[in-house]
C-alpha cells in the first residue's frame, strides 16, 4: 500500500533521472556533474529500499532465509531483466555503434568492468549500463548479509562497507593515473549504496538520520558546489585528486538527508511539490527512462534529416525531441510490458502467507490464497 514516504521517493527517482537526461541531452559537451549526482541518488535510494524491504521480511514471525532469498532474486529478475534484455536484443539485431563485441559483458552485468578494461566509453550507446551492473553486483551480495548475518552486526557491516569505499578513494592517487576504473569498479559506488542501507538499518531499530546530518547537509551541499565549480588544474596536479575525492564524497550526506526526509514524508509546500502527479509518473517509469534514453537518442540522430530541430548536438532540440521520445516509450513499456510482468511478483512473497484452517482444502478446489504483500510492496525499486 503506497504511503506518503514511498510516493515522495518516486519524486526523488524523477529528479534523479531528470539529472541524467540533462547531462546526456542538454549539458555542454555531453557531460555534467548533475548526471553523476543523479546516479548517486539512485544508489542511495536502492540501498535504502532494498535493505528496508529485506529487514521488513526478516522481522515477520514466519520468516525463513532460504525462501526470502529465492523470492528476492526472483522478484528482481521479474522487475529488471525483461526490458534490460529486450534492449540488448534490439542492439544485437541492429548492431548500433558496432556494439556486438561488448554484448556478452553487458548480458552478464559486467558493463562497468568492460568500460574500465577499455578505459573508454565505447560503445557510448550502452555506457549507462555500468550503473545497472553496479546495482546487480550489489544485489548479489547484500541480501545475503541482511538476511543471514546476525541482526546486531548488520549496521556495523554497513559502516564497514562505507569505510572500505571511502578508503578506496585514497588508493588511486598513490597507485594509478586517472582512469575510468577509479569510478566504475564496485568499491567506487558502495559508499552511496551503503549509506542508503545504513539509513534503513537505523530506521529498523527506531532511529533516523543523525541530527548532525540533518543540520549540516545544506552547508556540505554548498561546499560541494564550490568544489565542482573549481578548476581541477592539470593532470596529477595537487588539487586534481582531492577535488575528485571531494566531488564523490561530499554529496553523500545531503543525499542521505534528502532520502530520509522524503521517506518520512515532507509536509507543506515541499511535500505538495513532491507529490505532483507528473513528477510521480516520471518516477514510476524512471527505470525505463534510464534504460531507453541513449537508444532513442541514437535513433533520433539517425532521423535528423526529418526532424526540424537540431538533435545531432547537445541542446534544447535534443532535450525536447529525445527526451519526449524517451518518456513516451518508457510510458508504453511500463503500461504494456513492465507492469503486467510485475504482477508475477505475487507468486514470490518474501514470507509465506499464513493459511487459515481449511485454506488447503479451498486451494485444492481452485480458490487462490490471499497474499498479503503490504510489507514488501511499499516501494517500486
Tab-separated table of C-alpha atoms in Angstrom:
chain	number	residue	atom	x	y	z
A	1	UNK	CA	0.000	0.000	0.000
A	2	UNK	CA	1.521	3.291	-1.058
A	3	UNK	CA	2.021	5.890	1.631
A	4	UNK	CA	3.480	9.395	1.761
A	5	UNK	CA	7.069	8.336	2.133
A	6	UNK	CA	7.030	5.977	-0.849
A	7	UNK	CA	5.178	8.471	-3.003
A	8	UNK	CA	7.832	11.086	-2.323
A	9	UNK	CA	10.605	8.605	-3.047
A	10	UNK	CA	9.074	8.265	-6.509
A	11	UNK	CA	9.557	12.019	-6.822
A	12	UNK	CA	13.249	11.576	-5.972
A	13	UNK	CA	13.537	8.983	-8.732
A	14	UNK	CA	12.064	11.536	-11.113
A	15	UNK	CA	14.629	14.121	-10.032
A	16	UNK	CA	17.477	11.619	-10.404
A	17	UNK	CA	16.539	10.537	-13.914
A	18	UNK	CA	15.953	14.165	-14.997
A	19	UNK	CA	19.512	14.995	-13.924
A	20	UNK	CA	20.771	12.129	-16.091
A	21	UNK	CA	18.711	13.299	-19.084
A	22	UNK	CA	20.051	16.815	-18.648
A	23	UNK	CA	23.627	15.538	-18.659
A	24	UNK	CA	23.170	13.380	-21.763
A	25	UNK	CA	20.855	15.598	-23.823
A	26	UNK	CA	21.375	19.228	-22.819
A	27	UNK	CA	24.608	19.821	-20.902
A	28	UNK	CA	27.597	21.227	-22.847
A	29	UNK	CA	29.973	18.518	-24.114
A	30	UNK	CA	27.510	15.788	-23.154
A	31	UNK	CA	28.611	15.582	-19.560
A	32	UNK	CA	27.758	17.227	-16.261
A	33	UNK	CA	28.289	16.554	-12.580
A	34	UNK	CA	24.478	16.625	-12.329
A	35	UNK	CA	24.253	13.333	-14.211
A	36	UNK	CA	26.712	11.769	-11.782
A	37	UNK	CA	24.693	13.200	-8.906
A	38	UNK	CA	21.533	11.619	-10.300
A	39	UNK	CA	23.200	8.199	-10.415
A	40	UNK	CA	24.466	8.617	-6.836
A	41	UNK	CA	20.921	9.458	-5.745
A	42	UNK	CA	19.677	6.266	-7.424
A	43	UNK	CA	22.305	4.301	-5.489
A	44	UNK	CA	21.287	5.776	-2.122
A	45	UNK	CA	17.636	5.046	-2.902
A	46	UNK	CA	18.413	1.460	-3.934
A	47	UNK	CA	20.471	0.764	-0.823
A	48	UNK	CA	17.727	2.172	1.386
A	49	UNK	CA	14.748	0.492	-0.278
A	50	UNK	CA	16.274	-2.949	-0.737
A	51	UNK	CA	17.567	-3.054	2.834
A	52	UNK	CA	14.256	-1.845	4.256
A	53	UNK	CA	12.408	-4.435	2.196
A	54	UNK	CA	14.589	-7.302	3.435
A	55	UNK	CA	14.541	-6.178	7.063
A	56	UNK	CA	10.740	-5.968	6.947
A	57	UNK	CA	10.672	-9.570	5.747
A	58	UNK	CA	13.155	-10.641	8.406
A	59	UNK	CA	11.039	-9.079	11.155
A	60	UNK	CA	7.973	-11.189	10.386
A	61	UNK	CA	7.223	-14.209	12.535
A	62	UNK	CA	7.121	-16.668	9.606
A	63	UNK	CA	10.454	-15.528	8.137
A	64	UNK	CA	12.792	-18.150	6.655
A	65	UNK	CA	16.028	-17.036	4.993
A	66	UNK	CA	16.003	-19.546	2.108
A	67	UNK	CA	12.545	-18.704	0.726
A	68	UNK	CA	13.155	-14.991	1.306
A	69	UNK	CA	16.377	-15.092	-0.722
A	70	UNK	CA	14.747	-17.045	-3.536
A	71	UNK	CA	11.855	-14.589	-3.632
A	72	UNK	CA	14.192	-11.600	-3.632
A	73	UNK	CA	16.150	-12.826	-6.647
A	74	UNK	CA	13.003	-13.938	-8.469
A	75	UNK	CA	11.346	-10.565	-7.946
A	76	UNK	CA	14.488	-8.707	-9.061
A	77	UNK	CA	14.626	-10.763	-12.254
A	78	UNK	CA	10.950	-10.112	-12.978
A	79	UNK	CA	11.389	-6.378	-12.500
A	80	UNK	CA	14.767	-5.821	-14.137
A	81	UNK	CA	15.535	-8.495	-16.720
A	82	UNK	CA	12.733	-8.243	-19.345
A	83	UNK	CA	13.294	-4.618	-20.507
A	84	UNK	CA	17.042	-4.909	-19.981
A	85	UNK	CA	17.447	-7.919	-22.242
A	86	UNK	CA	14.933	-6.505	-24.715
A	87	UNK	CA	17.293	-3.547	-25.159
A	88	UNK	CA	20.274	-5.876	-25.600
A	89	UNK	CA	18.345	-7.885	-28.201
A	90	UNK	CA	17.477	-4.710	-30.118
A	91	UNK	CA	21.106	-3.582	-30.052
A	92	UNK	CA	22.274	-7.008	-31.232
A	93	UNK	CA	19.819	-7.102	-34.162
A	94	UNK	CA	20.555	-3.551	-35.295
A	95	UNK	CA	24.237	-3.518	-34.236
A	96	UNK	CA	24.032	0.161	-33.356
A	97	UNK	CA	27.511	1.648	-32.891
A	98	UNK	CA	29.007	-1.803	-33.614
A	99	UNK	CA	28.112	-2.827	-30.078
A	100	UNK	CA	28.077	-6.617	-30.557
A	101	UNK	CA	31.617	-7.303	-29.250
A	102	UNK	CA	30.647	-5.960	-25.823
A	103	UNK	CA	27.184	-7.514	-25.520
A	104	UNK	CA	28.318	-10.587	-23.574
A	105	UNK	CA	29.759	-8.314	-20.891
A	106	UNK	CA	26.505	-6.374	-20.669
A	107	UNK	CA	24.434	-9.575	-20.632
A	108	UNK	CA	26.302	-10.768	-17.532
A	109	UNK	CA	26.040	-7.360	-15.854
A	110	UNK	CA	29.743	-6.664	-16.210
A	111	UNK	CA	29.385	-3.410	-18.135
A	112	UNK	CA	31.388	-1.488	-15.544
A	113	UNK	CA	34.291	-3.921	-15.945
A	114	UNK	CA	34.078	-3.671	-19.751
A	115	UNK	CA	34.430	0.116	-19.765
A	116	UNK	CA	37.090	0.050	-17.042
A	117	UNK	CA	39.051	-2.531	-19.037
A	118	UNK	CA	38.777	-0.476	-22.237
A	119	UNK	CA	39.301	2.810	-20.375
A	120	UNK	CA	36.956	4.275	-22.960
A	121	UNK	CA	33.199	4.885	-23.263
A	122	UNK	CA	32.825	2.704	-26.362
A	123	UNK	CA	30.115	1.856	-27.243
A	124	UNK	CA	28.529	5.001	-25.831
A	125	UNK	CA	25.104	3.559	-26.601
A	126	UNK	CA	25.348	1.215	-23.596
A	127	UNK	CA	27.652	3.183	-21.318
A	128	UNK	CA	24.831	3.889	-18.843
A	129	UNK	CA	24.664	0.136	-18.181
A	130	UNK	CA	27.680	0.486	-15.879
A	131	UNK	CA	25.450	1.712	-13.054
A	132	UNK	CA	22.904	-1.071	-13.640
A	133	UNK	CA	25.774	-3.547	-13.379
A	134	UNK	CA	26.876	-1.996	-10.088
A	135	UNK	CA	23.376	-2.428	-8.695
A	136	UNK	CA	23.182	-6.063	-9.795
A	137	UNK	CA	26.553	-6.768	-8.213
A	138	UNK	CA	25.232	-5.172	-5.028
A	139	UNK	CA	22.086	-7.314	-5.207
A	140	UNK	CA	24.168	-10.477	-5.378
A	141	UNK	CA	25.941	-9.906	-2.087
A	142	UNK	CA	23.960	-7.547	0.121
A	143	UNK	CA	20.755	-9.627	0.563
A	144	UNK	CA	22.898	-12.496	1.860
A	145	UNK	CA	24.238	-10.170	4.556
A	146	UNK	CA	20.876	-8.661	5.504
A	147	UNK	CA	19.062	-11.992	5.694
A	148	UNK	CA	21.802	-14.256	7.076
A	149	UNK	CA	24.126	-12.128	9.222
A	150	UNK	CA	23.380	-11.661	12.939
A	151	UNK	CA	20.914	-8.805	13.154
A	152	UNK	CA	23.066	-6.781	15.572
A	153	UNK	CA	26.003	-6.939	13.120
A	154	UNK	CA	24.273	-5.568	10.020
A	155	UNK	CA	24.741	-1.926	10.995
A	156	UNK	CA	28.436	-2.487	11.688
A	157	UNK	CA	28.821	-4.254	8.341
A	158	UNK	CA	27.132	-1.357	6.529
A	159	UNK	CA	29.513	1.100	8.190
A	160	UNK	CA	32.424	-1.154	7.170
A	161	UNK	CA	31.249	-1.156	3.541
A	162	UNK	CA	31.120	2.652	3.554
A	163	UNK	CA	34.549	2.907	5.182
A	164	UNK	CA	36.072	0.497	2.654
A	165	UNK	CA	34.634	2.505	-0.236
A	166	UNK	CA	35.966	5.767	1.215
A	167	UNK	CA	39.393	4.196	1.729
A	168	UNK	CA	39.310	3.148	-1.926
A	169	UNK	CA	39.422	6.847	-2.834
A	170	UNK	CA	42.909	7.118	-1.340
A	171	UNK	CA	44.250	4.180	-3.346
A	172	UNK	CA	44.143	5.863	-6.737
A	173	UNK	CA	46.344	8.926	-6.108
A	174	UNK	CA	49.042	6.581	-4.814
A	175	UNK	CA	48.836	3.727	-7.288
A	176	UNK	CA	47.439	4.956	-10.580
A	177	UNK	CA	46.790	7.724	-13.046
A	178	UNK	CA	43.211	8.893	-13.646
A	179	UNK	CA	41.265	6.137	-15.367
A	180	UNK	CA	37.656	5.049	-15.761
A	181	UNK	CA	38.339	2.177	-13.372
A	182	UNK	CA	38.503	4.524	-10.407
A	183	UNK	CA	34.825	5.441	-10.942
A	184	UNK	CA	33.462	2.190	-12.376
A	185	UNK	CA	34.782	-0.592	-10.160
A	186	UNK	CA	32.288	-1.654	-7.460
A	187	UNK	CA	34.059	-0.057	-4.453
A	188	UNK	CA	33.593	3.376	-6.043
A	189	UNK	CA	29.813	3.154	-5.570
A	190	UNK	CA	29.496	1.040	-2.426
A	191	UNK	CA	29.593	4.155	-0.229
A	192	UNK	CA	26.339	5.502	-1.713
A	193	UNK	CA	24.633	2.097	-1.623
A	194	UNK	CA	25.959	1.508	1.879
A	195	UNK	CA	24.741	4.900	3.118
A	196	UNK	CA	21.230	4.108	1.920
A	197	UNK	CA	21.438	0.686	3.561
A	198	UNK	CA	22.684	2.203	6.824
A	199	UNK	CA	19.710	4.585	6.902
A	200	UNK	CA	17.341	1.614	6.538
A	201	UNK	CA	19.112	-0.313	9.327
A	202	UNK	CA	18.881	2.684	11.656
A	203	UNK	CA	15.184	3.062	10.848
A	204	UNK	CA	14.612	-0.602	11.665
A	205	UNK	CA	15.893	-0.069	15.212
A	206	UNK	CA	13.828	3.081	15.705
A	207	UNK	CA	16.496	5.677	14.911
A	208	UNK	CA	16.765	8.055	11.963
A	209	UNK	CA	19.425	10.034	10.161
A	210	UNK	CA	21.734	11.515	12.827
A	211	UNK	CA	20.953	15.057	13.938
A	212	UNK	CA	24.343	16.346	12.782
A	213	UNK	CA	23.492	15.128	9.289
A	214	UNK	CA	20.129	16.862	9.271
A	215	UNK	CA	21.743	20.101	10.439
A	216	UNK	CA	24.876	20.273	8.308
A	217	UNK	CA	23.799	18.846	4.956
A	218	UNK	CA	22.969	22.270	3.414
A	219	UNK	CA	26.473	23.526	4.249
A	220	UNK	CA	28.020	20.402	2.700
A	221	UNK	CA	25.892	20.886	-0.410
A	222	UNK	CA	27.214	24.454	-0.762
A	223	UNK	CA	30.812	23.272	-0.340
A	224	UNK	CA	30.171	20.597	-2.964
A	225	UNK	CA	29.001	23.219	-5.466
A	226	UNK	CA	32.111	25.305	-4.838
A	227	UNK	CA	34.358	22.263	-5.343
A	228	UNK	CA	32.579	21.269	-8.563
A	229	UNK	CA	32.928	24.813	-9.877
A	230	UNK	CA	36.637	24.982	-9.109
A	231	UNK	CA	39.341	24.492	-11.714
A	232	UNK	CA	40.713	20.930	-11.436
A	233	UNK	CA	44.081	22.042	-12.754
A	234	UNK	CA	46.390	19.941	-14.927
A	235	UNK	CA	46.519	16.150	-14.688
A	236	UNK	CA	48.154	14.985	-11.459
A	237	UNK	CA	48.140	18.482	-10.020
A	238	UNK	CA	47.998	18.894	-6.255
A	239	UNK	CA	44.270	19.757	-6.430
A	240	UNK	CA	43.041	17.271	-9.021
A	241	UNK	CA	42.904	14.198	-6.767
A	242	UNK	CA	41.448	15.919	-3.685
A	243	UNK	CA	38.863	17.570	-5.897
A	244	UNK	CA	37.836	14.210	-7.370
A	245	UNK	CA	37.544	12.640	-3.921
A	246	UNK	CA	35.513	15.560	-2.563
A	247	UNK	CA	33.127	15.514	-5.551
A	248	UNK	CA	32.482	11.846	-4.797
A	249	UNK	CA	32.139	12.082	-1.020
A	250	UNK	CA	30.563	15.463	-0.241
A	251	UNK	CA	27.130	14.668	-1.801
A	252	UNK	CA	26.629	11.585	0.372
A	253	UNK	CA	25.356	13.390	3.471
A	254	UNK	CA	22.958	15.712	1.564
A	255	UNK	CA	21.591	12.793	-0.468
A	256	UNK	CA	21.016	10.618	2.592
A	257	UNK	CA	19.373	13.532	4.427
A	258	UNK	CA	17.049	14.168	1.488
A	259	UNK	CA	16.106	10.490	1.184
A	260	UNK	CA	15.492	10.351	4.941
A	261	UNK	CA	13.239	13.431	4.812
A	262	UNK	CA	11.209	12.179	1.837
A	263	UNK	CA	10.878	8.685	3.269
A	264	UNK	CA	9.344	10.257	6.393
A	265	UNK	CA	7.067	12.359	4.201
A	266	UNK	CA	7.695	16.053	3.648
A	267	UNK	CA	4.905	18.404	4.636
A	268	UNK	CA	3.918	21.862	3.491
A	269	UNK	CA	4.796	23.286	0.101
A	270	UNK	CA	7.733	20.937	-0.473
A	271	UNK	CA	5.542	17.953	0.278
A	272	UNK	CA	2.882	19.106	-2.178
A	273	UNK	CA	5.543	19.682	-4.850
A	274	UNK	CA	6.985	16.211	-4.211
A	275	UNK	CA	3.562	14.691	-4.814
A	276	UNK	CA	2.724	16.396	-8.114
A	277	UNK	CA	1.263	13.729	-10.450
A	278	UNK	CA	3.671	14.421	-13.374
A	279	UNK	CA	6.636	14.039	-11.038
A	280	UNK	CA	5.280	10.808	-9.557
A	281	UNK	CA	4.521	9.459	-13.022
A	282	UNK	CA	8.062	10.127	-14.180
A	283	UNK	CA	9.426	8.460	-11.057
A	284	UNK	CA	7.289	5.395	-11.668
A	285	UNK	CA	8.749	4.914	-15.161
A	286	UNK	CA	12.268	6.074	-14.249
A	287	UNK	CA	13.842	2.659	-14.839
A	288	UNK	CA	12.567	2.623	-18.406
A	289	UNK	CA	13.591	6.242	-18.960
A	290	UNK	CA	17.119	5.488	-17.782
A	291	UNK	CA	17.306	2.263	-19.765
A	292	UNK	CA	15.989	3.514	-23.106
A	293	UNK	CA	17.223	7.096	-23.377
A	294	UNK	CA	20.570	6.548	-25.207
A	295	UNK	CA	18.916	4.117	-27.639
A	296	UNK	CA	16.255	6.655	-28.553
A	297	UNK	CA	18.879	9.362	-28.855
A	298	UNK	CA	20.752	7.205	-31.368
A	299	UNK	CA	17.603	6.758	-33.445
A	300	UNK	CA	16.782	10.479	-33.204
A	301	UNK	CA	20.234	11.366	-34.561
A	302	UNK	CA	19.732	8.917	-37.434
A	303	UNK	CA	16.389	10.592	-38.183
A	304	UNK	CA	17.853	14.128	-38.134
A	305	UNK	CA	17.027	14.814	-41.833
A	306	UNK	CA	13.316	14.503	-40.985
A	307	UNK	CA	13.406	16.422	-37.681
A	308	UNK	CA	13.211	20.243	-37.845
A	309	UNK	CA	15.063	20.687	-34.539
A	310	UNK	CA	18.788	20.035	-34.071
A	311	UNK	CA	19.105	16.667	-32.327
A	312	UNK	CA	22.628	15.939	-33.566
A	313	UNK	CA	24.201	18.136	-30.907
A	314	UNK	CA	23.642	18.818	-27.236
A	315	UNK	CA	20.999	21.473	-26.755
A	316	UNK	CA	17.300	22.242	-26.334
A	317	UNK	CA	16.324	20.471	-29.570
A	318	UNK	CA	17.925	17.206	-28.466
A	319	UNK	CA	16.499	17.519	-24.963
A	320	UNK	CA	12.991	18.188	-26.281
A	321	UNK	CA	12.856	15.546	-29.027
A	322	UNK	CA	14.890	12.729	-27.486
A	323	UNK	CA	13.521	13.465	-24.019
A	324	UNK	CA	9.907	13.362	-25.201
A	325	UNK	CA	10.525	10.170	-27.185
A	326	UNK	CA	12.133	8.587	-24.117
A	327	UNK	CA	9.205	9.448	-21.855
A	328	UNK	CA	6.666	8.156	-24.395
A	329	UNK	CA	8.470	4.859	-24.963
A	330	UNK	CA	9.129	4.356	-21.241
A	331	UNK	CA	5.439	5.012	-20.509
A	332	UNK	CA	4.309	2.479	-23.105
A	333	UNK	CA	6.860	-0.001	-21.817
A	334	UNK	CA	5.564	0.411	-18.275
A	335	UNK	CA	1.878	0.049	-19.176
A	336	UNK	CA	2.101	-2.811	-21.684
A	337	UNK	CA	5.301	-4.638	-20.728
A	338	UNK	CA	6.770	-3.983	-17.286
A	339	UNK	CA	3.642	-3.518	-15.173
A	340	UNK	CA	1.905	-6.719	-16.363
A	341	UNK	CA	5.079	-8.710	-15.712
A	342	UNK	CA	5.386	-7.137	-12.271
A	343	UNK	CA	2.113	-8.839	-11.425
A	344	UNK	CA	4.044	-12.109	-11.350
A	345	UNK	CA	5.737	-10.957	-8.146
A	346	UNK	CA	2.670	-12.090	-6.220
A	347	UNK	CA	3.862	-15.662	-6.698
A	348	UNK	CA	7.085	-14.871	-4.846
A	349	UNK	CA	6.227	-13.439	-1.407
A	350	UNK	CA	9.148	-12.902	0.926
A	351	UNK	CA	7.245	-14.610	3.724
A	352	UNK	CA	4.841	-17.480	3.140
A	353	UNK	CA	1.288	-16.340	3.977
A	354	UNK	CA	-0.379	-17.932	6.963
A	355	UNK	CA	-3.305	-20.020	5.732
A	356	UNK	CA	-6.359	-20.172	7.965
A	357	UNK	CA	-7.954	-23.513	8.821
A	358	UNK	CA	-9.435	-25.004	5.698
A	359	UNK	CA	-7.273	-22.969	3.360
A	360	UNK	CA	-5.584	-26.060	1.956
A	361	UNK	CA	-8.968	-27.561	1.090
A	362	UNK	CA	-10.078	-24.297	-0.535
A	363	UNK	CA	-6.862	-24.128	-2.538
A	364	UNK	CA	-7.342	-27.722	-3.644
A	365	UNK	CA	-10.665	-26.789	-5.180
A	366	UNK	CA	-9.224	-23.822	-7.085
A	367	UNK	CA	-9.605	-20.870	-4.745
A	368	UNK	CA	-6.461	-18.741	-4.827
A	369	UNK	CA	-4.986	-17.956	-1.395
A	370	UNK	CA	-4.881	-14.310	-0.388
A	371	UNK	CA	-1.335	-12.986	-0.277
A	372	UNK	CA	-0.691	-10.010	1.966
A	373	UNK	CA	2.319	-8.354	0.368
A	374	UNK	CA	1.967	-4.967	2.003
A	375	UNK	CA	5.234	-5.236	3.968
A	376	UNK	CA	7.153	-5.945	0.788
A	377	UNK	CA	5.390	-3.839	-1.822
A	378	UNK	CA	5.801	-0.428	-0.210
A	379	UNK	CA	8.337	0.542	-2.831
A	380	UNK	CA	8.870	0.108	-6.530
A	381	UNK	CA	12.644	-0.378	-6.781
